[in-house]
Tab-separated table of N, CA, C and O in Angstrom:
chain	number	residue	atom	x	y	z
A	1	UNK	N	172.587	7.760	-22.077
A	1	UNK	CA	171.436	8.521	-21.674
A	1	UNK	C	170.386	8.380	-22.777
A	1	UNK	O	170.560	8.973	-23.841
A	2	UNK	N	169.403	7.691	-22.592
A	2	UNK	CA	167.995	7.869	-23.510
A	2	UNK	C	167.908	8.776	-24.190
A	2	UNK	O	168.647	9.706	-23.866
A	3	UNK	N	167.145	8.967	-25.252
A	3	UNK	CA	166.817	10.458	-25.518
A	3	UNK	C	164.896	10.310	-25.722
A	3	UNK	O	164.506	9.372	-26.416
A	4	UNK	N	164.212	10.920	-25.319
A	4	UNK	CA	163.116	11.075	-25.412
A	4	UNK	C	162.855	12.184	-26.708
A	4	UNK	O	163.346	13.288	-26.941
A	5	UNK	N	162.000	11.477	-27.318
A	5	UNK	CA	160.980	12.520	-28.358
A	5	UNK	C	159.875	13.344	-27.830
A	5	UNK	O	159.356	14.174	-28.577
A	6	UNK	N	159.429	13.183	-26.510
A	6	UNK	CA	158.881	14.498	-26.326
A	6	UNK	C	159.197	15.031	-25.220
A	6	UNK	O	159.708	14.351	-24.330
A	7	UNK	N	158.936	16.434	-25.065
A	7	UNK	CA	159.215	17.325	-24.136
A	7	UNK	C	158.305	17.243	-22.978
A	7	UNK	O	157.108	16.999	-23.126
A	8	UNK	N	158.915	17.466	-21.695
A	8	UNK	CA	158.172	17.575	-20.497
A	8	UNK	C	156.707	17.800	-20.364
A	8	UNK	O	155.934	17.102	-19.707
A	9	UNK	N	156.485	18.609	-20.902
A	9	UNK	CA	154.842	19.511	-21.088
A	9	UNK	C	153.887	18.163	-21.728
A	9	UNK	O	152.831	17.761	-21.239
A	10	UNK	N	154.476	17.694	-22.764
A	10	UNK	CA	154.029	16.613	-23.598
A	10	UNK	C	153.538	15.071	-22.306
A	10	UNK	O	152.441	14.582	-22.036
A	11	UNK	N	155.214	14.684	-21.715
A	11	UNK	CA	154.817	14.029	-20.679
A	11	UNK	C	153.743	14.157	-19.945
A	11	UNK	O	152.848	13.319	-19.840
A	12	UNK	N	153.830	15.711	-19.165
A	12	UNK	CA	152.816	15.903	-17.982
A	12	UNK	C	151.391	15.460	-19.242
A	12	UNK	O	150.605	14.518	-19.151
A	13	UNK	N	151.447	16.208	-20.015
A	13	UNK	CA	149.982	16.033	-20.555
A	13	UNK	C	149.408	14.333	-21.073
A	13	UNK	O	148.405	13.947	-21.674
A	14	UNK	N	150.356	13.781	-20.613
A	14	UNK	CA	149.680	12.032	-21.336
A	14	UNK	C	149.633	11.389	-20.033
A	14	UNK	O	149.124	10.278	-19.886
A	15	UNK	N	150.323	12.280	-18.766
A	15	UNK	CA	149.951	11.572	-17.605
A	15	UNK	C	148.963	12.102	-17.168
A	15	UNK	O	148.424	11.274	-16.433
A	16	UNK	N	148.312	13.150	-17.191
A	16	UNK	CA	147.382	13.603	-16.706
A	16	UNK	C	145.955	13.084	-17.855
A	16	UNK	O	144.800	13.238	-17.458
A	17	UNK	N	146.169	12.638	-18.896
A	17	UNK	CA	144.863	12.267	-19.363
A	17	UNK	C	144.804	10.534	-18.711
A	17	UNK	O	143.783	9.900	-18.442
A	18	UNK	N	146.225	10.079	-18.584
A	18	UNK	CA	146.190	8.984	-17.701
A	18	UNK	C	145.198	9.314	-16.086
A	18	UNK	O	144.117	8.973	-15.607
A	19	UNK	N	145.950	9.864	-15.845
A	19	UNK	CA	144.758	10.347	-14.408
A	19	UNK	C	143.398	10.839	-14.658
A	19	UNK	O	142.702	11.227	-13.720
A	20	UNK	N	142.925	10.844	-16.034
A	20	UNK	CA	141.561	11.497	-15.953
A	20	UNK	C	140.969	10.118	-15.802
A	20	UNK	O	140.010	9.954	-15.048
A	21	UNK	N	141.480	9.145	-16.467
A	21	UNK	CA	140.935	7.494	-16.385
A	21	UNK	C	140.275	7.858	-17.692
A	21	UNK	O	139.278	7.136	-17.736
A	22	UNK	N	140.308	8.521	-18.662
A	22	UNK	CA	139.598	8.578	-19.733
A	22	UNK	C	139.301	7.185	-20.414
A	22	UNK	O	138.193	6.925	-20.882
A	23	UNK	N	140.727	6.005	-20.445
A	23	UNK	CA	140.726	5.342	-21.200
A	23	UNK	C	141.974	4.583	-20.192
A	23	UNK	O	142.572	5.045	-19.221
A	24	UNK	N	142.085	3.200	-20.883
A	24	UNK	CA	143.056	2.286	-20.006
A	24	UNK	C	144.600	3.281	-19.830
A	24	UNK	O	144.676	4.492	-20.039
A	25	UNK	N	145.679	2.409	-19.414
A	25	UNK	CA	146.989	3.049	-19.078
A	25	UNK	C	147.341	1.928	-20.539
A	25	UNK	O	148.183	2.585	-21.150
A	26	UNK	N	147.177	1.002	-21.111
A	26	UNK	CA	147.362	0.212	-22.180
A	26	UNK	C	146.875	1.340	-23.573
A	26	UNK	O	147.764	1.442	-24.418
A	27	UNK	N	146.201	1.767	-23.724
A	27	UNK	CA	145.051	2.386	-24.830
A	27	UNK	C	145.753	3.831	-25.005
A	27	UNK	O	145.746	4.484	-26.049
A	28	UNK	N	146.397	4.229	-23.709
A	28	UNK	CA	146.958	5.859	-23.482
A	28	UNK	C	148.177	5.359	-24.460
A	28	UNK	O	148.231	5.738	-25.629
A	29	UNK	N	149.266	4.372	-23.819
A	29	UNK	CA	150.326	4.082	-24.091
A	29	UNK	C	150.638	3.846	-25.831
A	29	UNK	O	151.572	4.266	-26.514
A	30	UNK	N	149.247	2.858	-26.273
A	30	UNK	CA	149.287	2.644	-28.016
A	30	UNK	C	149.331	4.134	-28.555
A	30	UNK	O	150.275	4.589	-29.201
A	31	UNK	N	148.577	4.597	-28.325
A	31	UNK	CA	147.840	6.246	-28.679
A	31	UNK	C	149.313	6.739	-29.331
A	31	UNK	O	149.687	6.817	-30.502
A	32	UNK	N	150.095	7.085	-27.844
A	32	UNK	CA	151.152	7.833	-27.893
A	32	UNK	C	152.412	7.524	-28.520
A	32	UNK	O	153.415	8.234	-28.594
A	33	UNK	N	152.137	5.903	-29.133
A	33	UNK	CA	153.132	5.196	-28.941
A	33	UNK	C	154.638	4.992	-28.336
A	33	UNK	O	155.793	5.138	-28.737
A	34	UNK	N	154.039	4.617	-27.268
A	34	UNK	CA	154.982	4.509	-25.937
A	34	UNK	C	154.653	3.048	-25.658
A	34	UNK	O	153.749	2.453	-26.245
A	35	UNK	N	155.600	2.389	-24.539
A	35	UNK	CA	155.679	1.183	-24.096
A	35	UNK	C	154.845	1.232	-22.419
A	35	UNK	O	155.463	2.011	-21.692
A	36	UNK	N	153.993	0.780	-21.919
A	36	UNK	CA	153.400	0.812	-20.936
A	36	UNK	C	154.148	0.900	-19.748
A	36	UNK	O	153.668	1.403	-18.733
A	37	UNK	N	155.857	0.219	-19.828
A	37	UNK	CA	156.213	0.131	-18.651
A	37	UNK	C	157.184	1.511	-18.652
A	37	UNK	O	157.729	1.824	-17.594
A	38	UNK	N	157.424	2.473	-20.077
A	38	UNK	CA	157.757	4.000	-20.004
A	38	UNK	C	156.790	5.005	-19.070
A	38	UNK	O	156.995	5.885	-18.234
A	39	UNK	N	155.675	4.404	-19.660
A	39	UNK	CA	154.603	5.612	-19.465
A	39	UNK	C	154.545	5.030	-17.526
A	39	UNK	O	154.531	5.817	-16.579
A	40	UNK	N	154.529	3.948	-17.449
A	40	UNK	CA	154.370	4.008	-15.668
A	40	UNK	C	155.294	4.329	-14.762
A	40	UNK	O	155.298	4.147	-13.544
A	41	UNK	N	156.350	4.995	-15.717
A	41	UNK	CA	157.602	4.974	-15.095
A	41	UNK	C	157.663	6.581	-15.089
A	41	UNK	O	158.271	7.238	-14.244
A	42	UNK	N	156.912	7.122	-16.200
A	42	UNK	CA	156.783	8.663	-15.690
A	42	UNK	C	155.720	8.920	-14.639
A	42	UNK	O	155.739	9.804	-13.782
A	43	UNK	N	154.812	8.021	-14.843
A	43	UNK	CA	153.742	8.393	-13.815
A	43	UNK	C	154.264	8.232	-12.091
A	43	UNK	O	153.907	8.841	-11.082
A	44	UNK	N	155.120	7.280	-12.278
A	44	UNK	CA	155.601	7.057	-10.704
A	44	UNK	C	156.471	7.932	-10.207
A	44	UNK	O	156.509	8.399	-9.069
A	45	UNK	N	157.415	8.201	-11.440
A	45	UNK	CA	158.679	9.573	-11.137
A	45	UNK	C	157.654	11.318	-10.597
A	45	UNK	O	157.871	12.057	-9.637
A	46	UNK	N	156.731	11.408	-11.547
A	46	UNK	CA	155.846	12.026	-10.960
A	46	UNK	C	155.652	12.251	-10.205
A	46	UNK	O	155.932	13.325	-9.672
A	47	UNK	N	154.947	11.179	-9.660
A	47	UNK	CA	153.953	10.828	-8.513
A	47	UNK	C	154.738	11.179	-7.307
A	47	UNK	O	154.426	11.982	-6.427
A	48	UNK	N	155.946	10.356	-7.415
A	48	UNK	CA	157.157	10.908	-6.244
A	48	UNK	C	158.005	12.308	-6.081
A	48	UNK	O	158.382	12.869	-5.052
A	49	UNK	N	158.178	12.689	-7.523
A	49	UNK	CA	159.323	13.631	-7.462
A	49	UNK	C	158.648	15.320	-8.152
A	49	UNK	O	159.244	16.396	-8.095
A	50	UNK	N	157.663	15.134	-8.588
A	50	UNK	CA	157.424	16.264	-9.289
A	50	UNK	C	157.487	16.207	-11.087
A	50	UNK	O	157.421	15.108	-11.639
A	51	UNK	N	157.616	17.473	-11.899
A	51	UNK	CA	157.763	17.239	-13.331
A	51	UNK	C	158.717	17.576	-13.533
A	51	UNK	O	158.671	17.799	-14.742
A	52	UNK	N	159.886	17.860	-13.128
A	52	UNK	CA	161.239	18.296	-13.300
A	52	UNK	C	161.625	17.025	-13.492
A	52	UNK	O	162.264	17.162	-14.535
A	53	UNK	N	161.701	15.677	-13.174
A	53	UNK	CA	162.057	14.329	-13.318
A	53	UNK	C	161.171	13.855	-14.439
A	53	UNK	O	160.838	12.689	-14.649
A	54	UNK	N	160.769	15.141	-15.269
A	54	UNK	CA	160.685	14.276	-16.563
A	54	UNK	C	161.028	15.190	-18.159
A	54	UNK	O	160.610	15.362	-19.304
A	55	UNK	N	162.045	15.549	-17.244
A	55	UNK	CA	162.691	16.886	-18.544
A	55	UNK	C	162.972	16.001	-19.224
A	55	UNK	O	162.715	14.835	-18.923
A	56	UNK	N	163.680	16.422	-20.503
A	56	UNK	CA	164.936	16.122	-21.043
A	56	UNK	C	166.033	16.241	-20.566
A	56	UNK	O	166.424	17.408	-20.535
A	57	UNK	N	167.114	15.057	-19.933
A	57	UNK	CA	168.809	15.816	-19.553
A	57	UNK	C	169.329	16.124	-20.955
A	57	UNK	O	168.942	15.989	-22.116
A	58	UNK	N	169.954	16.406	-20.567
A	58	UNK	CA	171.183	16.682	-21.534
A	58	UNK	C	172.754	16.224	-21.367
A	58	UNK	O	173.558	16.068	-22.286
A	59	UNK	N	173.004	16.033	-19.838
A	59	UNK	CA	174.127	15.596	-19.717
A	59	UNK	C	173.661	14.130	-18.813
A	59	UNK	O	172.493	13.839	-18.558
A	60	UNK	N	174.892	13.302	-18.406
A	60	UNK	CA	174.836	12.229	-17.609
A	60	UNK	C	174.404	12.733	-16.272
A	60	UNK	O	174.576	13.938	-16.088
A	61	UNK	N	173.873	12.035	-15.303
A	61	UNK	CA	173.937	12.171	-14.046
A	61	UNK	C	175.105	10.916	-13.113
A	61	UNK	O	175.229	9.696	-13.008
A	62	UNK	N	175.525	11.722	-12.783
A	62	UNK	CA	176.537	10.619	-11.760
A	62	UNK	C	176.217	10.006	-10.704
A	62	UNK	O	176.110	10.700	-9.693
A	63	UNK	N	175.961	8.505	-10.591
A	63	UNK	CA	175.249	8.443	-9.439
A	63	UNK	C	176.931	7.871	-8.340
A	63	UNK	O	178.010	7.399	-8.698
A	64	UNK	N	176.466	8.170	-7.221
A	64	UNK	CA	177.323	7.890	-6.067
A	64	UNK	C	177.458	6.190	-6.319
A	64	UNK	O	176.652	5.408	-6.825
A	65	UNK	N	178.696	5.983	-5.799
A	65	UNK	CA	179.047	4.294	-5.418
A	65	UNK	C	177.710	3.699	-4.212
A	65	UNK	O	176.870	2.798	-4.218
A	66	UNK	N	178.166	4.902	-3.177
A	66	UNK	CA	177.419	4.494	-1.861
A	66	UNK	C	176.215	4.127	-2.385
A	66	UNK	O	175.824	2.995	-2.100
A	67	UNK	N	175.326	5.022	-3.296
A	67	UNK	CA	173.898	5.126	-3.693
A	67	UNK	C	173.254	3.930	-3.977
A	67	UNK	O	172.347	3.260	-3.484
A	68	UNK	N	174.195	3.858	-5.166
A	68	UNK	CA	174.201	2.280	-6.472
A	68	UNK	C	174.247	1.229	-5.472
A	68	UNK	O	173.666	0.157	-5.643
A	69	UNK	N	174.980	1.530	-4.343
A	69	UNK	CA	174.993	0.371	-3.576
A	69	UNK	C	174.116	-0.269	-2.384
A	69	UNK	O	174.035	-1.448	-2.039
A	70	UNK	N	173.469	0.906	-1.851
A	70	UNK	CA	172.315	1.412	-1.237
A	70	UNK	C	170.992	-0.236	-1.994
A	70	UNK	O	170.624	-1.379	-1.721
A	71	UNK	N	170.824	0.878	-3.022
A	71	UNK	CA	169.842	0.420	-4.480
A	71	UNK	C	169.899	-1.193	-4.425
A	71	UNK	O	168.862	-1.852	-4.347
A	72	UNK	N	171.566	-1.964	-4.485
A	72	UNK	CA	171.808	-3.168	-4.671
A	72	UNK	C	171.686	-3.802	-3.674
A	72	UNK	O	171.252	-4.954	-3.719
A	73	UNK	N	172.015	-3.246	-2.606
A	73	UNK	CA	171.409	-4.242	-1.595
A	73	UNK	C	169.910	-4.282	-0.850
A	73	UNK	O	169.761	-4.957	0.168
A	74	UNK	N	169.003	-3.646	-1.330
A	74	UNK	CA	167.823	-3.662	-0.861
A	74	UNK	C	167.376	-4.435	-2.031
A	74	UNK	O	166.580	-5.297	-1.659
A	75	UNK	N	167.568	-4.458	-3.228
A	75	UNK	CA	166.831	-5.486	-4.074
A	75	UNK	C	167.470	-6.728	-3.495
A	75	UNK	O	166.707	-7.501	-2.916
A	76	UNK	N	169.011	-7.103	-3.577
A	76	UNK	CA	169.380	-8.239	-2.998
A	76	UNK	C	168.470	-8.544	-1.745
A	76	UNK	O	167.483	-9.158	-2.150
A	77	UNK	N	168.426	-8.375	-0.544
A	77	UNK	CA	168.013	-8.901	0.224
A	77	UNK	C	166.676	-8.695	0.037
A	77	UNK	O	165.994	-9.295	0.868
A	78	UNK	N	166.038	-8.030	-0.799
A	78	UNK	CA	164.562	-8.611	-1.031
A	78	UNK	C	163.563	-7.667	0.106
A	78	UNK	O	162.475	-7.985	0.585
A	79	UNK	N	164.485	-6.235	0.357
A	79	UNK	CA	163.759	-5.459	0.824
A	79	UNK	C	162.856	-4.561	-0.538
A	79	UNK	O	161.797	-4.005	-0.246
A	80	UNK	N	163.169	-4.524	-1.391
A	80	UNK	CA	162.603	-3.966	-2.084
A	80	UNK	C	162.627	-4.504	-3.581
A	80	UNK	O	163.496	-5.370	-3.687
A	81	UNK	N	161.935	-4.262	-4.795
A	81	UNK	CA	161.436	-4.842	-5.597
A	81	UNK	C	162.484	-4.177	-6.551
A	81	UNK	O	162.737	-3.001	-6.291
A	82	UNK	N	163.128	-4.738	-7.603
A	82	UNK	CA	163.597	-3.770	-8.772
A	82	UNK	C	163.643	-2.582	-9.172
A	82	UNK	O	164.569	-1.771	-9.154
A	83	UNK	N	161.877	-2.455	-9.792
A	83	UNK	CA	161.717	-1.093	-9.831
A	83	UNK	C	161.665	-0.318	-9.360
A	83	UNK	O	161.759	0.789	-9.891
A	84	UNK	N	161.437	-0.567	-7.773
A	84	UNK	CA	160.743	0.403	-6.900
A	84	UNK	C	162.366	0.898	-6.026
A	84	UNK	O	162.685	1.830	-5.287
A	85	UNK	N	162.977	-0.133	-6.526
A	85	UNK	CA	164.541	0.773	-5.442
A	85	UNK	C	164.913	1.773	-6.676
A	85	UNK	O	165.512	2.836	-6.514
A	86	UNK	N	164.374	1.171	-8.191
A	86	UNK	CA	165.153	2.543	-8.897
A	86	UNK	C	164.657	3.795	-8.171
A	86	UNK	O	165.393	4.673	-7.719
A	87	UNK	N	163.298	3.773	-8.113
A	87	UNK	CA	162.282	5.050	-7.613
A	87	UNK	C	162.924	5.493	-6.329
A	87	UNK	O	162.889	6.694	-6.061
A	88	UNK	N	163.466	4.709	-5.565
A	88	UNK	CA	163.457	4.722	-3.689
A	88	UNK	C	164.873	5.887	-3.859
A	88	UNK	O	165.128	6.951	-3.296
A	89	UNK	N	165.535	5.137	-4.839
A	89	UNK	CA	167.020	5.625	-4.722
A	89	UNK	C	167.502	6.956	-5.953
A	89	UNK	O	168.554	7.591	-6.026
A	90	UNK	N	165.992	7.036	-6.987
A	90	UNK	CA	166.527	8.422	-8.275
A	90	UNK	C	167.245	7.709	-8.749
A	90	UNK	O	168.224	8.331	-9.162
A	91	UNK	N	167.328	6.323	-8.994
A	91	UNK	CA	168.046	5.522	-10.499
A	91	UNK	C	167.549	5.761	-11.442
A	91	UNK	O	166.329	5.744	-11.602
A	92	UNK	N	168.624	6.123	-12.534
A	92	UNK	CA	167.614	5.884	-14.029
A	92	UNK	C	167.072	4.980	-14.895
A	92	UNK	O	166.815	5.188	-16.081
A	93	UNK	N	166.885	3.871	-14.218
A	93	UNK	CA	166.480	2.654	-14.874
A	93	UNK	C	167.165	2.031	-14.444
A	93	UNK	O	168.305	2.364	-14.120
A	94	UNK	N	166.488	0.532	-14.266
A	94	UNK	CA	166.620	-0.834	-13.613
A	94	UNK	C	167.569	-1.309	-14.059
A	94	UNK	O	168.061	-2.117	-13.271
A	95	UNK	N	168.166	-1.200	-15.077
A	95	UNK	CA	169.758	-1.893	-15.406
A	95	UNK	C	170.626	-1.442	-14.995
A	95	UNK	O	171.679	-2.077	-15.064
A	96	UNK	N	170.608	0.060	-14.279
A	96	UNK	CA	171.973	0.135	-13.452
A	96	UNK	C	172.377	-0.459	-12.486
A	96	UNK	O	173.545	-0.545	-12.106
A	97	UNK	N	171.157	-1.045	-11.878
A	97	UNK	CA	171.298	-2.114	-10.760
A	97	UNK	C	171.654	-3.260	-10.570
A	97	UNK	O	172.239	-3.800	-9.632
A	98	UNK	N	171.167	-3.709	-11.766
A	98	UNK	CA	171.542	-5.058	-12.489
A	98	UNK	C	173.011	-5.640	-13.005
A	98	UNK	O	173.506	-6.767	-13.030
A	99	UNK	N	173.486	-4.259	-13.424
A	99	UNK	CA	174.997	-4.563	-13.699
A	99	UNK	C	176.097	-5.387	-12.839
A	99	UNK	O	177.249	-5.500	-13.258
């Protein structure tokens, strides 16, 4: 499980100056120093799920066989893109899929 250095509140607030368009999603990301494809990855969890999907866990989440498998075969057959089945399916990142 990752551990993030900042807290939820922190998140919402670097996505929402992202949404003001103040400045690029590149320029937000140096600022904060974060990696561009972190910061779009809260903005999309967001965007879909709310700010509760960008706490801190604390413990693992278990994902289902069925789920993981769900996830693997829509990237396999090329219904859906990598990232976007993590999003489709509440994966925590693209390497669980990959495995």
């Amino acid at each position: 499980m990752a551990k993030s250095r900042l807290l939820m509140d922190q998140k919402l607030h670097i996505i929402r100056i992202c949404d003001d368009r103040i400045d690029s999603i590149k320029m937000i990301a140096s600022l904060f120093e974060l990696l561009v494809t972190t910061l779009n990855k809260w903005r999309a969890k967001y965007r879909k799920c709310g700010s509760l999907t960008l706490r801190n866990r604390t413990e693992w989440d278990t994902l289902s066989r069925k789920l993981k498998m769900e996830g693997v075969r829509a990237v396999l057959t090329q219904e859906e893109a990598l990232t976007s089945a993590t999003l489709r399916f509440n994966i925590s990142n693209t390497s669980v899929l990959v495995k």
